[in-house]
Amino acid sequence: MSSGTAVALTKSQSDELNPFMAMSKRFDAAADHLGLDEGLREVLRTPDREVTVAIPITMDSGKLKVFIGYRVQHNFSRGPCKGGIRFAPDVNLDEVRALAAWMTWKCSVVDLPFGGGKGGVICDPRTMSMGELERMTRRYTAAIMDVIGPDRDVPAPDVNTNEQTMAWIMDTYSMHVRATSTAIVTGKPLALGGSKGRTEATGRGVMIAVREALKKLGLNVANPRVVVQGSGNVGGIGARLLQQQGFKIVSLSDIDTAIYKADGLNVVDVLDFIKKNKTLRGYPNVQHITREEQLLLDCEILVPAATENQITSANADKIKAKLIVEGANGPTTAAADAILESKGVLVVPDILANAGGVTVSYFEWVQDRAAYFWSEAEVNQKLETVMVHSFAEVDETAKKFKCSLRIGAYILAIDRVANTYRLRGTYA
Ligand code: GLU
């Protein structure tokens, strides 16, 4: 995540690792291609609203502790803001800002009627009890009550938040508005108005993106070797679905460590081990390597599906993969983009590759509002249609503007938001 490192960084290194700067660099490149005027650039760059809240909680010890939380609504031109809430020790406003902007572009790339938002609370959920997490989630929800709502801003899970977190938010919001409001969050348990297929959606979208990119690359290898950084909702599920499609998953990692097996891992078994032991450490009959070594493994496909700033100017030239499909938000810095491009590595950018999650969040919101629920096959089919179509649109845009898929995705997304803004006009 952002710039949490023990080593002192130079100014240009810390700029490289600032997620909002990373977003702005790509935004500027796309805006140049589109010939956007300075005024509109400023509108689209500036978050519409940023809320910082104090969250006092009585800890299990009986002591009071104050957590700091954010909700950033980057742009609501195209509809209610949409985006996850993360709980992590290194959450900061610049990171949440960047993630909110990425949600605006992501929703626009896949043409959902949503703007972008993101939330975060600075905390270490690994050291908190369920009771403390519940009280913190409920108080955070109450604190941002005035800016969220099914027509205003609809949160979802992100790093270290899950179905249970969404259930607490849904209940707290519903208690305040004195009515059961299911469409206030997505990624809820099925019993509370969740959607079939939502848990798997981001991983499924990543799998579809890998498949579409391979068609485009014409990479003629039987059983391409895949390295997946992560093993959670995106990486773990993505790896499992890729293995089901016949891909060889040679490496997986968690927050502490990574494992490698040249002739392929049994993904389901690895995920079961992590569930039981809460770590990959000690997984038998594989080579144990560091997370840094993992990214440089000999493979055809690399799927960074953990956090930001994993592929940087410090390691990009040593990456051996031919194809990178970004399951995480912001895993590659702007400086690394240029290095990868010069090496001929194809990168499917986060705002396309991991858009499966928010796409099925949109389906969940639609089902909640209609109070009519779809089968899993229907959800998966609709997701497939959106991902395949959006991949083709990004590819066409990149060809038209002679740029990378990343800048192509930004051009497509920014153009849609800019058109909406122009049509609505500036209210004064
Ligand atoms: N947190 C996910 C993302 O970064 C999902 C957001 C959502 O479904 O609203 O795309």
mmCIF file of C-alpha atoms in Angstrom, residues 13-333:
data_model
loop_
_atom_site.group_PDB
_atom_site.id
_atom_site.type_symbol
_atom_site.label_atom_id
_atom_site.label_comp_id
_atom_site.label_asym_id
_atom_site.label_seq_id
_atom_site.Cartn_x
_atom_site.Cartn_y
_atom_site.Cartn_z
ATOM 1 C CA GLN A 13 10.513 7.845 -5.452
ATOM 2 C CA SER A 14 7.852 8.976 -3.015
ATOM 3 C CA ASP A 15 6.022 10.803 -5.829
ATOM 4 C CA GLU A 16 6.139 7.571 -7.812
ATOM 5 C CA LEU A 17 4.514 5.736 -4.898
ATOM 6 C CA ASN A 18 1.835 8.352 -4.242
ATOM 7 C CA PRO A 19 -1.342 6.736 -5.645
ATOM 8 C CA PHE A 20 -3.071 10.041 -6.385
ATOM 9 C CA MET A 21 -0.047 11.167 -8.424
ATOM 10 C CA ALA A 22 -0.042 7.781 -10.169
ATOM 11 C CA MET A 23 -3.695 8.281 -11.107
ATOM 12 C CA SER A 24 -3.089 11.910 -12.186
ATOM 13 C CA LYS A 25 -0.185 10.945 -14.507
ATOM 14 C CA ARG A 26 -2.401 8.552 -16.461
ATOM 15 C CA PHE A 27 -5.300 11.041 -16.333
ATOM 16 C CA ASP A 28 -3.100 13.764 -17.879
ATOM 17 C CA ALA A 29 -1.843 11.454 -20.632
ATOM 18 C CA ALA A 30 -5.411 10.510 -21.567
ATOM 19 C CA ALA A 31 -6.660 14.120 -21.307
ATOM 20 C CA ASP A 32 -3.869 15.172 -23.712
ATOM 21 C CA HIS A 33 -5.045 12.594 -26.260
ATOM 22 C CA LEU A 34 -8.616 13.861 -25.866
ATOM 23 C CA GLY A 35 -7.545 17.503 -26.052
ATOM 24 C CA LEU A 36 -9.538 18.297 -22.878
ATOM 25 C CA ASP A 37 -9.428 21.942 -21.876
ATOM 26 C CA GLU A 38 -7.815 22.943 -18.585
ATOM 27 C CA GLY A 39 -11.124 23.805 -16.875
ATOM 28 C CA LEU A 40 -12.671 20.420 -17.502
ATOM 29 C CA ARG A 41 -9.436 18.720 -16.464
ATOM 30 C CA GLU A 42 -9.616 20.514 -13.154
ATOM 31 C CA VAL A 43 -13.252 19.515 -12.643
ATOM 32 C CA LEU A 44 -12.560 15.863 -13.408
ATOM 33 C CA ARG A 45 -9.395 15.699 -11.336
ATOM 34 C CA THR A 46 -10.872 17.282 -8.207
ATOM 35 C CA PRO A 47 -12.882 15.049 -5.849
ATOM 36 C CA ASP A 48 -16.483 16.265 -5.488
ATOM 37 C CA ARG A 49 -16.529 15.693 -1.740
ATOM 38 C CA GLU A 50 -14.163 14.421 0.960
ATOM 39 C CA VAL A 51 -15.324 13.527 4.429
ATOM 40 C CA THR A 52 -13.003 12.820 7.375
ATOM 41 C CA VAL A 53 -14.600 11.461 10.525
ATOM 42 C CA ALA A 54 -13.500 10.583 14.040
ATOM 43 C CA ILE A 55 -14.750 7.196 15.219
ATOM 44 C CA PRO A 56 -14.555 6.816 19.013
ATOM 45 C CA ILE A 57 -14.894 3.194 20.132
ATOM 46 C CA THR A 58 -14.928 1.517 23.511
ATOM 47 C CA MET A 59 -12.400 -1.284 23.076
ATOM 48 C CA ASP A 60 -12.864 -4.679 24.746
ATOM 49 C CA SER A 61 -10.419 -3.510 27.429
ATOM 50 C CA GLY A 62 -12.913 -0.800 28.422
ATOM 51 C CA LYS A 63 -10.603 1.966 27.111
ATOM 52 C CA LEU A 64 -11.775 4.565 24.586
ATOM 53 C CA LYS A 65 -9.892 4.767 21.280
ATOM 54 C CA VAL A 66 -10.471 7.109 18.338
ATOM 55 C CA PHE A 67 -10.102 5.797 14.774
ATOM 56 C CA ILE A 68 -9.991 8.073 11.740
ATOM 57 C CA GLY A 69 -12.155 7.283 8.724
ATOM 58 C CA TYR A 70 -12.594 8.777 5.261
ATOM 59 C CA ARG A 71 -15.141 8.686 2.488
ATOM 60 C CA VAL A 72 -14.145 10.368 -0.750
ATOM 61 C CA GLN A 73 -16.700 10.908 -3.503
ATOM 62 C CA HIS A 74 -14.654 11.606 -6.562
ATOM 63 C CA ASN A 75 -17.317 12.265 -9.172
ATOM 64 C CA PHE A 76 -21.094 11.732 -9.285
ATOM 65 C CA SER A 77 -21.864 13.044 -12.799
ATOM 66 C CA ARG A 78 -22.925 9.636 -14.084
ATOM 67 C CA GLY A 79 -24.824 8.401 -11.018
ATOM 68 C CA PRO A 80 -24.428 7.560 -7.338
ATOM 69 C CA CYS A 81 -20.832 7.136 -6.202
ATOM 70 C CA LYS A 82 -19.762 3.517 -5.960
ATOM 71 C CA GLY A 83 -16.767 1.962 -4.297
ATOM 72 C CA GLY A 84 -15.437 -0.099 -1.461
ATOM 73 C CA ILE A 85 -14.375 0.584 2.101
ATOM 74 C CA ARG A 86 -11.005 -0.677 3.315
ATOM 75 C CA PHE A 87 -9.706 -1.204 6.818
ATOM 76 C CA ALA A 88 -5.907 -1.037 7.037
ATOM 77 C CA PRO A 89 -3.150 0.591 9.112
ATOM 78 C CA ASP A 90 -1.700 2.577 6.190
ATOM 79 C CA VAL A 91 -4.960 4.031 4.833
ATOM 80 C CA ASN A 92 -4.476 7.740 4.106
ATOM 81 C CA LEU A 93 -6.409 10.467 2.342
ATOM 82 C CA ASP A 94 -4.263 10.504 -0.821
ATOM 83 C CA GLU A 95 -4.721 6.775 -1.211
ATOM 84 C CA VAL A 96 -8.499 6.953 -0.701
ATOM 85 C CA ARG A 97 -8.659 9.880 -3.137
ATOM 86 C CA ALA A 98 -6.830 7.904 -5.814
ATOM 87 C CA LEU A 99 -8.954 4.830 -5.208
ATOM 88 C CA ALA A 100 -12.126 6.956 -5.479
ATOM 89 C CA ALA A 101 -10.960 8.413 -8.809
ATOM 90 C CA TRP A 102 -10.075 4.924 -10.059
ATOM 91 C CA MET A 103 -13.670 3.897 -9.230
ATOM 92 C CA THR A 104 -15.013 6.766 -11.370
ATOM 93 C CA TRP A 105 -12.907 5.603 -14.323
ATOM 94 C CA LYS A 106 -13.600 1.919 -13.653
ATOM 95 C CA CYS A 107 -17.394 2.369 -13.565
ATOM 96 C CA SER A 108 -17.142 4.420 -16.733
ATOM 97 C CA VAL A 109 -14.909 1.907 -18.595
ATOM 98 C CA VAL A 110 -17.591 -0.756 -18.133
ATOM 99 C CA ASP A 111 -20.323 1.853 -18.705
ATOM 100 C CA LEU A 112 -22.170 1.556 -15.380
ATOM 101 C CA PRO A 113 -24.475 4.404 -14.312
ATOM 102 C CA PHE A 114 -22.265 5.181 -11.305
ATOM 103 C CA GLY A 115 -19.648 7.681 -10.261
ATOM 104 C CA GLY A 116 -16.706 6.743 -8.064
ATOM 105 C CA GLY A 117 -16.131 6.780 -4.324
ATOM 106 C CA LYS A 118 -13.986 5.052 -1.757
ATOM 107 C CA GLY A 119 -13.768 4.811 1.996
ATOM 108 C CA GLY A 120 -11.162 3.767 4.474
ATOM 109 C CA VAL A 121 -10.566 3.524 8.190
ATOM 110 C CA ILE A 122 -7.062 3.596 9.676
ATOM 111 C CA CYS A 123 -6.949 0.490 11.864
ATOM 112 C CA ASP A 124 -5.335 -2.917 12.081
ATOM 113 C CA PRO A 125 -8.212 -5.374 11.787
ATOM 114 C CA ARG A 126 -5.876 -8.312 12.512
ATOM 115 C CA THR A 127 -5.546 -7.080 16.105
ATOM 116 C CA MET A 128 -9.245 -6.288 16.656
ATOM 117 C CA SER A 129 -12.018 -8.526 17.982
ATOM 118 C CA MET A 130 -15.288 -9.033 16.067
ATOM 119 C CA GLY A 131 -17.050 -6.860 18.624
ATOM 120 C CA GLU A 132 -14.564 -4.001 18.163
ATOM 121 C CA LEU A 133 -14.822 -4.284 14.362
ATOM 122 C CA GLU A 134 -18.618 -4.243 14.538
ATOM 123 C CA ARG A 135 -18.709 -1.167 16.793
ATOM 124 C CA MET A 136 -16.171 0.629 14.584
ATOM 125 C CA THR A 137 -18.076 -0.210 11.383
ATOM 126 C CA ARG A 138 -21.402 0.922 12.830
ATOM 127 C CA ARG A 139 -20.004 4.182 14.207
ATOM 128 C CA TYR A 140 -18.228 4.907 10.904
ATOM 129 C CA THR A 141 -21.519 4.297 9.059
ATOM 130 C CA ALA A 142 -23.381 6.649 11.392
ATOM 131 C CA ALA A 143 -20.664 9.282 10.883
ATOM 132 C CA ILE A 144 -20.960 9.206 7.062
ATOM 133 C CA MET A 145 -24.766 8.718 7.121
ATOM 134 C CA ASP A 146 -25.501 12.096 5.516
ATOM 135 C CA VAL A 147 -23.451 11.479 2.390
ATOM 136 C CA ILE A 148 -24.294 7.828 1.603
ATOM 137 C CA GLY A 149 -27.533 6.292 0.339
ATOM 138 C CA PRO A 150 -28.806 4.110 -2.526
ATOM 139 C CA ASP A 151 -29.059 7.212 -4.759
ATOM 140 C CA ARG A 152 -26.006 8.993 -3.353
ATOM 141 C CA ASP A 153 -23.140 6.685 -2.594
ATOM 142 C CA VAL A 154 -23.175 2.895 -2.297
ATOM 143 C CA PRO A 155 -20.239 1.264 -0.425
ATOM 144 C CA ALA A 156 -18.931 -2.272 -0.978
ATOM 145 C CA PRO A 157 -16.191 -4.547 0.384
ATOM 146 C CA ASP A 158 -12.511 -3.865 -0.274
ATOM 147 C CA VAL A 159 -9.246 -4.768 1.489
ATOM 148 C CA ASN A 160 -10.060 -6.386 4.911
ATOM 149 C CA THR A 161 -13.820 -5.835 4.673
ATOM 150 C CA ASN A 162 -16.355 -8.487 3.704
ATOM 151 C CA GLU A 163 -20.017 -9.579 3.645
ATOM 152 C CA GLN A 164 -20.267 -9.252 7.427
ATOM 153 C CA THR A 165 -18.988 -5.665 7.305
ATOM 154 C CA MET A 166 -21.614 -4.882 4.651
ATOM 155 C CA ALA A 167 -24.351 -6.490 6.785
ATOM 156 C CA TRP A 168 -23.434 -4.172 9.718
ATOM 157 C CA ILE A 169 -23.460 -1.115 7.427
ATOM 158 C CA MET A 170 -26.800 -2.126 5.923
ATOM 159 C CA ASP A 171 -28.328 -2.648 9.372
ATOM 160 C CA THR A 172 -26.956 0.609 10.816
ATOM 161 C CA TYR A 173 -28.137 2.641 7.838
ATOM 162 C CA SER A 174 -31.550 0.925 7.938
ATOM 163 C CA MET A 175 -31.955 1.663 11.663
ATOM 164 C CA HIS A 176 -31.273 5.353 10.998
ATOM 165 C CA VAL A 177 -33.686 5.692 8.069
ATOM 166 C CA ARG A 178 -36.301 3.548 9.838
ATOM 167 C CA ALA A 179 -36.696 1.218 6.864
ATOM 168 C CA THR A 180 -34.829 -1.809 5.580
ATOM 169 C CA SER A 181 -32.596 -0.473 2.853
ATOM 170 C CA THR A 182 -30.879 -3.265 0.951
ATOM 171 C CA ALA A 183 -29.492 -1.127 -1.904
ATOM 172 C CA ILE A 184 -27.344 0.950 0.485
ATOM 173 C CA VAL A 185 -24.402 -1.457 0.086
ATOM 174 C CA THR A 186 -23.360 -4.243 -2.259
ATOM 175 C CA GLY A 187 -21.367 -7.361 -1.486
ATOM 176 C CA LYS A 188 -23.931 -8.261 1.215
ATOM 177 C CA PRO A 189 -24.773 -11.792 2.338
ATOM 178 C CA LEU A 190 -27.327 -13.444 0.018
ATOM 179 C CA ALA A 191 -29.881 -13.554 2.822
ATOM 180 C CA LEU A 192 -29.823 -9.741 3.079
ATOM 181 C CA GLY A 193 -30.310 -9.020 -0.622
ATOM 182 C CA GLY A 194 -26.865 -9.916 -1.906
ATOM 183 C CA SER A 195 -26.374 -11.158 -5.446
ATOM 184 C CA LYS A 196 -25.446 -14.631 -6.529
ATOM 185 C CA GLY A 197 -22.005 -14.540 -8.122
ATOM 186 C CA ARG A 198 -20.850 -11.356 -6.321
ATOM 187 C CA THR A 199 -18.195 -13.044 -4.163
ATOM 188 C CA GLU A 200 -16.545 -14.563 -7.218
ATOM 189 C CA ALA A 201 -17.148 -11.612 -9.535
ATOM 190 C CA THR A 202 -13.782 -9.811 -9.367
ATOM 191 C CA GLY A 203 -11.857 -13.085 -9.758
ATOM 192 C CA ARG A 204 -14.151 -14.142 -12.588
ATOM 193 C CA GLY A 205 -13.616 -10.800 -14.327
ATOM 194 C CA VAL A 206 -9.838 -11.229 -13.975
ATOM 195 C CA MET A 207 -10.104 -14.700 -15.517
ATOM 196 C CA ILE A 208 -12.080 -13.294 -18.464
ATOM 197 C CA ALA A 209 -9.529 -10.482 -18.882
ATOM 198 C CA VAL A 210 -6.666 -13.031 -18.986
ATOM 199 C CA ARG A 211 -8.519 -15.029 -21.638
ATOM 200 C CA GLU A 212 -9.310 -11.973 -23.803
ATOM 201 C CA ALA A 213 -5.743 -10.666 -23.511
ATOM 202 C CA LEU A 214 -4.275 -14.018 -24.557
ATOM 203 C CA LYS A 215 -6.456 -13.979 -27.674
ATOM 204 C CA LYS A 216 -5.132 -10.538 -28.436
ATOM 205 C CA LEU A 217 -1.501 -11.461 -27.754
ATOM 206 C CA GLY A 218 -1.753 -14.653 -29.755
ATOM 207 C CA LEU A 219 0.525 -16.137 -27.100
ATOM 208 C CA ASN A 220 1.053 -19.608 -28.423
ATOM 209 C CA VAL A 221 1.923 -21.590 -25.320
ATOM 210 C CA ALA A 222 0.161 -24.660 -24.032
ATOM 211 C CA ASN A 223 -0.690 -24.308 -20.322
ATOM 212 C CA PRO A 224 0.695 -20.820 -19.784
ATOM 213 C CA ARG A 225 2.291 -20.473 -16.343
ATOM 214 C CA VAL A 226 0.505 -18.008 -14.086
ATOM 215 C CA VAL A 227 1.893 -16.252 -11.007
ATOM 216 C CA VAL A 228 -0.782 -14.754 -8.749
ATOM 217 C CA GLN A 229 0.192 -12.222 -6.124
ATOM 218 C CA GLY A 230 -2.435 -12.555 -3.396
ATOM 219 C CA SER A 231 -4.788 -15.307 -2.307
ATOM 220 C CA GLY A 232 -7.863 -13.419 -1.121
ATOM 221 C CA ASN A 233 -11.149 -12.584 -2.754
ATOM 222 C CA VAL A 234 -9.488 -11.462 -5.992
ATOM 223 C CA GLY A 235 -6.246 -13.476 -6.226
ATOM 224 C CA GLY A 236 -7.460 -16.682 -4.589
ATOM 225 C CA ILE A 237 -10.739 -16.880 -6.476
ATOM 226 C CA GLY A 238 -9.105 -15.665 -9.716
ATOM 227 C CA ALA A 239 -6.439 -18.396 -9.398
ATOM 228 C CA ARG A 240 -9.065 -21.052 -8.723
ATOM 229 C CA LEU A 241 -11.125 -20.029 -11.758
ATOM 230 C CA LEU A 242 -8.031 -19.826 -13.974
ATOM 231 C CA GLN A 243 -6.986 -23.310 -12.871
ATOM 232 C CA GLN A 244 -10.483 -24.572 -13.717
ATOM 233 C CA GLN A 245 -9.931 -23.155 -17.215
ATOM 234 C CA GLY A 246 -6.727 -25.218 -17.552
ATOM 235 C CA PHE A 247 -4.102 -22.621 -16.588
ATOM 236 C CA LYS A 248 -1.116 -23.754 -14.554
ATOM 237 C CA ILE A 249 -0.846 -21.667 -11.370
ATOM 238 C CA VAL A 250 2.824 -21.898 -10.376
ATOM 239 C CA SER A 251 2.834 -19.388 -7.518
ATOM 240 C CA LEU A 252 0.527 -17.778 -4.943
ATOM 241 C CA SER A 253 1.281 -15.447 -2.047
ATOM 242 C CA ASP A 254 -0.295 -13.983 1.062
ATOM 243 C CA ILE A 255 0.557 -10.940 3.164
ATOM 244 C CA ASP A 256 3.666 -12.675 4.637
ATOM 245 C CA THR A 257 5.191 -14.948 2.030
ATOM 246 C CA ALA A 258 4.972 -16.721 -1.348
ATOM 247 C CA ILE A 259 5.123 -20.294 -2.638
ATOM 248 C CA TYR A 260 6.275 -21.758 -5.966
ATOM 249 C CA LYS A 261 5.805 -25.108 -7.683
ATOM 250 C CA ALA A 262 7.050 -25.460 -11.241
ATOM 251 C CA ASP A 263 4.520 -28.092 -12.268
ATOM 252 C CA GLY A 264 1.583 -26.231 -10.776
ATOM 253 C CA LEU A 265 -0.116 -25.804 -7.395
ATOM 254 C CA ASN A 266 -3.416 -27.298 -6.315
ATOM 255 C CA VAL A 267 -5.121 -23.938 -5.730
ATOM 256 C CA VAL A 268 -8.101 -25.294 -3.777
ATOM 257 C CA ASP A 269 -5.749 -27.105 -1.397
ATOM 258 C CA VAL A 270 -3.592 -23.983 -0.903
ATOM 259 C CA LEU A 271 -6.671 -21.849 -0.168
ATOM 260 C CA ASP A 272 -7.948 -24.451 2.328
ATOM 261 C CA PHE A 273 -4.545 -24.394 4.060
ATOM 262 C CA ILE A 274 -4.640 -20.585 4.361
ATOM 263 C CA LYS A 275 -8.173 -20.707 5.729
ATOM 264 C CA LYS A 276 -7.153 -23.204 8.402
ATOM 265 C CA ASN A 277 -3.745 -21.779 9.321
ATOM 266 C CA LYS A 278 -4.279 -18.060 8.573
ATOM 267 C CA THR A 279 -0.936 -18.084 6.691
ATOM 268 C CA LEU A 280 0.849 -19.734 3.771
ATOM 269 C CA ARG A 281 3.897 -20.361 5.954
ATOM 270 C CA GLY A 282 4.478 -24.093 6.336
ATOM 271 C CA TYR A 283 2.540 -25.165 3.235
ATOM 272 C CA PRO A 284 4.135 -28.534 2.359
ATOM 273 C CA ASN A 285 5.983 -29.792 -0.747
ATOM 274 C CA VAL A 286 6.600 -26.441 -2.421
ATOM 275 C CA GLN A 287 9.426 -23.948 -2.637
ATOM 276 C CA HIS A 288 9.026 -21.018 -0.208
ATOM 277 C CA ILE A 289 10.150 -17.677 -1.665
ATOM 278 C CA THR A 290 9.805 -14.004 -0.745
ATOM 279 C CA ARG A 291 7.023 -11.792 -2.068
ATOM 280 C CA GLU A 292 9.666 -9.751 -3.929
ATOM 281 C CA GLU A 293 11.086 -12.873 -5.635
ATOM 282 C CA GLN A 294 7.597 -13.960 -6.605
ATOM 283 C CA LEU A 295 7.036 -11.021 -8.951
ATOM 284 C CA LEU A 296 10.236 -11.858 -10.857
ATOM 285 C CA LEU A 297 9.456 -15.555 -11.434
ATOM 286 C CA ASP A 298 9.758 -17.088 -14.876
ATOM 287 C CA CYS A 299 6.163 -17.216 -16.157
ATOM 288 C CA GLU A 300 3.920 -16.091 -19.006
ATOM 289 C CA ILE A 301 1.226 -14.335 -16.960
ATOM 290 C CA LEU A 302 1.492 -12.267 -13.785
ATOM 291 C CA VAL A 303 -1.652 -11.315 -11.872
ATOM 292 C CA PRO A 304 -0.886 -8.776 -9.129
ATOM 293 C CA ALA A 305 -4.002 -9.075 -6.957
ATOM 294 C CA ALA A 306 -2.936 -7.589 -3.624
ATOM 295 C CA THR A 307 -2.317 -3.863 -3.152
ATOM 296 C CA GLU A 308 -0.803 -0.770 -4.773
ATOM 297 C CA ASN A 309 2.795 -0.118 -5.859
ATOM 298 C CA GLN A 310 4.048 -3.663 -6.348
ATOM 299 C CA ILE A 311 5.576 -3.146 -9.801
ATOM 300 C CA THR A 312 7.735 -0.036 -9.693
ATOM 301 C CA SER A 313 10.793 1.470 -11.393
ATOM 302 C CA ALA A 314 12.841 -0.679 -8.975
ATOM 303 C CA ASN A 315 11.689 -4.069 -10.322
ATOM 304 C CA ALA A 316 9.816 -3.533 -13.637
ATOM 305 C CA ASP A 317 12.826 -4.283 -15.843
ATOM 306 C CA LYS A 318 13.314 -7.661 -14.118
ATOM 307 C CA ILE A 319 9.749 -8.882 -14.678
ATOM 308 C CA LYS A 320 9.677 -11.932 -16.984
ATOM 309 C CA ALA A 321 5.923 -12.229 -17.620
ATOM 310 C CA LYS A 322 4.652 -11.343 -21.111
ATOM 311 C CA LEU A 323 1.214 -10.407 -19.812
ATOM 312 C CA ILE A 324 0.218 -8.594 -16.616
ATOM 313 C CA VAL A 325 -3.440 -8.557 -15.613
ATOM 314 C CA GLU A 326 -4.063 -6.202 -12.700
ATOM 315 C CA GLY A 327 -6.446 -7.753 -10.180
ATOM 316 C CA ALA A 328 -5.510 -5.125 -7.561
ATOM 317 C CA ASN A 329 -6.098 -1.387 -7.798
ATOM 318 C CA GLY A 330 -2.930 0.502 -8.711
ATOM 319 C CA PRO A 331 -0.368 -2.335 -8.509
ATOM 320 C CA THR A 332 1.848 -0.725 -11.180
ATOM 321 C CA THR A 333 3.342 2.757 -10.881
#
